[in-house]
Short mmCIF file of C-alpha atoms in Angstrom, two decimals:
data_model
loop_
_atom_site.label_atom_id
_atom_site.label_comp_id
_atom_site.label_asym_id
_atom_site.label_seq_id
_atom_site.Cartn_x
_atom_site.Cartn_y
_atom_site.Cartn_z
CA UNK I 549 67.35 -22.96 -69.01
CA UNK I 550 70.47 -24.54 -69.28
CA UNK I 551 69.37 -28.70 -68.90
CA UNK I 552 66.43 -27.49 -71.78
CA UNK I 553 69.70 -26.18 -73.71
CA UNK I 554 71.18 -29.58 -72.74
CA UNK I 555 68.27 -31.59 -74.17
CA UNK I 556 67.17 -30.09 -76.93
CA UNK I 557 71.67 -30.50 -77.72
CA UNK I 558 71.16 -33.75 -77.10
CA UNK I 559 68.01 -34.34 -79.26
CA UNK I 560 69.62 -32.48 -82.00
CA UNK I 561 72.42 -34.97 -81.79
CA UNK I 562 70.76 -38.10 -81.56
CA UNK I 563 68.75 -36.93 -84.98
CA UNK I 564 71.90 -36.21 -86.30
CA UNK I 565 73.49 -40.15 -85.63
CA UNK I 566 69.99 -41.10 -87.29
CA UNK I 567 70.10 -38.98 -90.05
CA UNK I 568 73.88 -39.93 -90.80
CA UNK I 569 72.71 -43.89 -90.53
CA UNK I 570 70.11 -43.99 -93.23
CA UNK I 571 72.62 -41.81 -95.50
CA UNK I 572 75.39 -44.06 -94.97
CA UNK I 573 72.58 -46.86 -95.68
CA UNK I 574 71.00 -45.55 -98.73
CA UNK I 575 74.36 -45.12 -100.37
CA UNK I 576 75.60 -48.88 -99.53
CA UNK I 577 72.48 -49.59 -100.93
CA UNK I 578 73.16 -47.92 -104.44
CA UNK I 579 76.58 -49.17 -104.03
CA UNK I 580 75.02 -52.79 -103.96
CA UNK I 581 72.68 -52.14 -106.73
CA UNK I 582 75.16 -50.72 -108.72
CA UNK I 583 78.09 -52.72 -108.72
CA UNK I 584 75.73 -55.97 -109.19
CA UNK I 585 74.16 -54.10 -112.27
CA UNK I 586 75.40 -56.17 -115.00
CA UNK I 587 74.86 -52.89 -117.76
CA UNK I 588 77.00 -50.09 -117.25
CA UNK I 589 76.83 -47.21 -114.88
CA UNK I 590 78.22 -44.18 -113.96
CA UNK I 591 77.35 -40.71 -112.78
CA UNK I 592 78.53 -37.72 -115.05
CA UNK I 593 78.84 -34.38 -112.98
CA UNK I 594 79.87 -31.32 -115.05
CA UNK I 595 80.84 -33.48 -117.71
CA UNK I 596 83.00 -35.36 -115.90
CA UNK I 597 82.60 -39.18 -114.50
CA UNK I 598 82.41 -39.14 -110.90
CA UNK I 599 81.69 -42.92 -110.08
CA UNK I 600 81.07 -45.86 -113.01
CA UNK I 601 80.63 -49.97 -111.80
CA UNK I 602 82.62 -53.08 -112.86
CA UNK I 603 80.56 -53.12 -115.49
CA UNK I 604 81.21 -49.74 -117.01
CA UNK I 605 84.86 -50.76 -116.59
CA UNK I 606 84.59 -53.69 -118.58
CA UNK I 607 82.80 -52.10 -121.28
CA UNK I 608 85.10 -49.33 -121.96
CA UNK I 609 88.06 -51.98 -121.06
CA UNK I 610 89.17 -50.17 -118.68
CA UNK I 611 91.75 -52.08 -116.45
CA UNK I 612 91.46 -50.04 -113.56
CA UNK I 613 88.85 -47.82 -112.01
CA UNK I 614 91.18 -44.33 -112.28
CA UNK I 615 90.85 -44.59 -116.18
CA UNK I 616 87.66 -43.97 -115.76
CA UNK I 617 86.86 -42.26 -113.19
CA UNK I 618 87.61 -38.29 -113.41
CA UNK I 619 87.90 -39.18 -116.97
CA UNK I 620 85.25 -36.13 -119.82
CA UNK I 621 82.08 -37.88 -120.86
CA UNK I 622 82.63 -36.53 -124.17
CA UNK I 623 86.56 -38.39 -124.63
CA UNK I 624 84.63 -41.34 -124.25
CA UNK I 625 82.01 -41.05 -127.17
CA UNK I 626 82.93 -42.16 -130.82
CA UNK I 627 83.19 -37.65 -132.74
CA UNK I 628 80.75 -39.04 -134.65
CA UNK I 629 77.80 -38.40 -131.35
CA UNK I 630 80.11 -36.23 -129.60
CA UNK I 631 77.12 -32.92 -130.09
CA UNK I 632 73.86 -35.11 -129.26
CA UNK I 633 76.11 -35.99 -126.03
CA UNK I 634 77.61 -32.45 -125.22
CA UNK I 635 73.34 -31.50 -125.72
CA UNK I 636 72.67 -34.60 -123.83
CA UNK I 637 74.53 -33.64 -120.72
CA UNK I 638 73.29 -29.79 -121.53
CA UNK I 639 69.73 -31.00 -121.11
CA UNK I 640 70.31 -33.56 -118.23
CA UNK I 641 72.92 -30.91 -116.12
CA UNK I 642 71.12 -27.78 -116.37
CA UNK I 643 66.81 -28.62 -117.88
CA UNK I 644 66.48 -31.40 -115.27
CA UNK I 645 65.55 -33.03 -118.32
CA UNK I 646 65.33 -37.28 -118.99
CA UNK I 647 67.40 -38.50 -121.85
CA UNK I 648 65.48 -41.50 -123.28
CA UNK I 649 66.65 -44.64 -125.36
CA UNK I 650 69.44 -43.77 -127.82
CA UNK I 651 72.09 -45.62 -129.62
CA UNK I 652 75.51 -44.34 -129.44
CA UNK I 653 79.09 -45.98 -129.34
CA UNK I 654 81.33 -45.36 -127.03
CA UNK I 655 85.01 -45.31 -127.34
CA UNK I 656 87.45 -48.11 -125.48
CA UNK I 657 90.56 -47.82 -123.87
CA UNK I 658 91.68 -50.15 -126.59
CA UNK I 659 90.58 -47.66 -129.01
CA UNK I 660 88.06 -49.84 -131.01
CA UNK I 661 84.46 -48.27 -130.98
CA UNK I 662 81.16 -50.58 -129.65
CA UNK I 663 77.98 -49.61 -130.10
CA UNK I 664 75.13 -48.80 -126.86
CA UNK I 665 71.99 -47.78 -125.48
CA UNK I 666 72.45 -44.85 -123.53
CA UNK I 667 69.80 -43.72 -121.15
CA UNK I 668 70.18 -41.27 -118.76
CA UNK I 669 68.50 -39.29 -115.32
CA UNK I 670 69.12 -35.98 -113.81
CA UNK I 671 70.79 -36.87 -110.61
CA UNK I 672 72.41 -34.28 -107.91
CA UNK I 673 75.26 -34.67 -105.61
CA UNK I 674 76.49 -32.72 -103.46
CA UNK I 675 74.25 -29.67 -104.49
CA UNK I 676 75.25 -30.26 -108.19
CA UNK I 677 73.43 -31.52 -110.95
CA UNK I 678 75.02 -34.30 -113.40
CA UNK I 679 73.41 -37.78 -114.27
CA UNK I 680 73.23 -40.97 -113.73
CA UNK I 681 74.09 -43.21 -116.70
CA UNK I 682 72.91 -46.46 -117.84
CA UNK I 683 74.80 -47.66 -120.71
CA UNK I 684 73.90 -51.48 -122.48
CA UNK I 685 76.59 -53.36 -124.57
CA UNK I 686 74.66 -53.63 -127.86
CA UNK I 687 77.77 -55.54 -129.39
CA UNK I 688 75.85 -59.53 -129.29
CA UNK I 689 73.16 -57.74 -130.92
CA UNK I 690 74.65 -56.20 -133.84
CA UNK I 691 76.54 -59.06 -134.85
CA UNK I 692 73.36 -61.66 -134.21
CA UNK I 693 71.27 -58.27 -136.52
CA UNK I 694 74.26 -58.70 -139.31
CA UNK I 695 74.18 -62.84 -139.19
CA UNK I 696 70.56 -62.50 -140.29
CA UNK I 697 70.99 -60.00 -142.80
CA UNK I 698 73.94 -62.12 -144.22
CA UNK I 699 71.76 -65.17 -143.87
CA UNK I 700 68.74 -63.94 -146.06
CA UNK I 701 71.33 -62.09 -148.55
CA UNK I 702 72.32 -65.80 -149.37
CA UNK I 703 69.04 -67.11 -148.79
CA UNK I 704 67.41 -64.53 -151.80
CA UNK I 705 70.83 -65.15 -153.88
CA UNK I 706 70.03 -68.77 -154.37
CA UNK I 707 66.46 -68.20 -154.21
CA UNK I 708 66.91 -66.44 -157.69
CA UNK I 709 69.46 -68.89 -158.82
CA UNK I 710 67.15 -71.64 -158.34
CA UNK I 711 64.60 -69.58 -160.27
CA UNK I 712 67.18 -69.21 -162.98
CA UNK I 713 67.64 -73.21 -163.03
CA UNK I 714 64.29 -74.26 -162.86
CA UNK I 715 64.88 -76.00 -160.21
#
């Protein structure tokens, strides 16, 4: 009986070691993927940013990870978007629904706002519901769109002037 119990204990210990190693490798892969993403990524739990990658620090203009990790998610979004963000967090955390891509505005630490596209999926950590949130910076695209509008307006004006002048 003692030998059997000892063998079962040894097997349980081996399984625990194996499971621990698999979990550690999984965490390392997640960090590698997250830290090397061009897009900003953060994990939200109970409306708080629990983890953020280097791209998130850059996007929000944070100098240190501690500035962003531990912050309330709503405080990092423009006031015009907070009700929407609150509803999306509730949908993610409580109903476990994916938050589809949507344009929103974040608040950077320098006080400026930035246009972003946000997508989030439900995520659980230590038995708590939250979300894995992806943010894509739209700053350059918005600048290009504005430049195109200005160029089209100028071309229309020149075309009108050419018709008036008989060109």
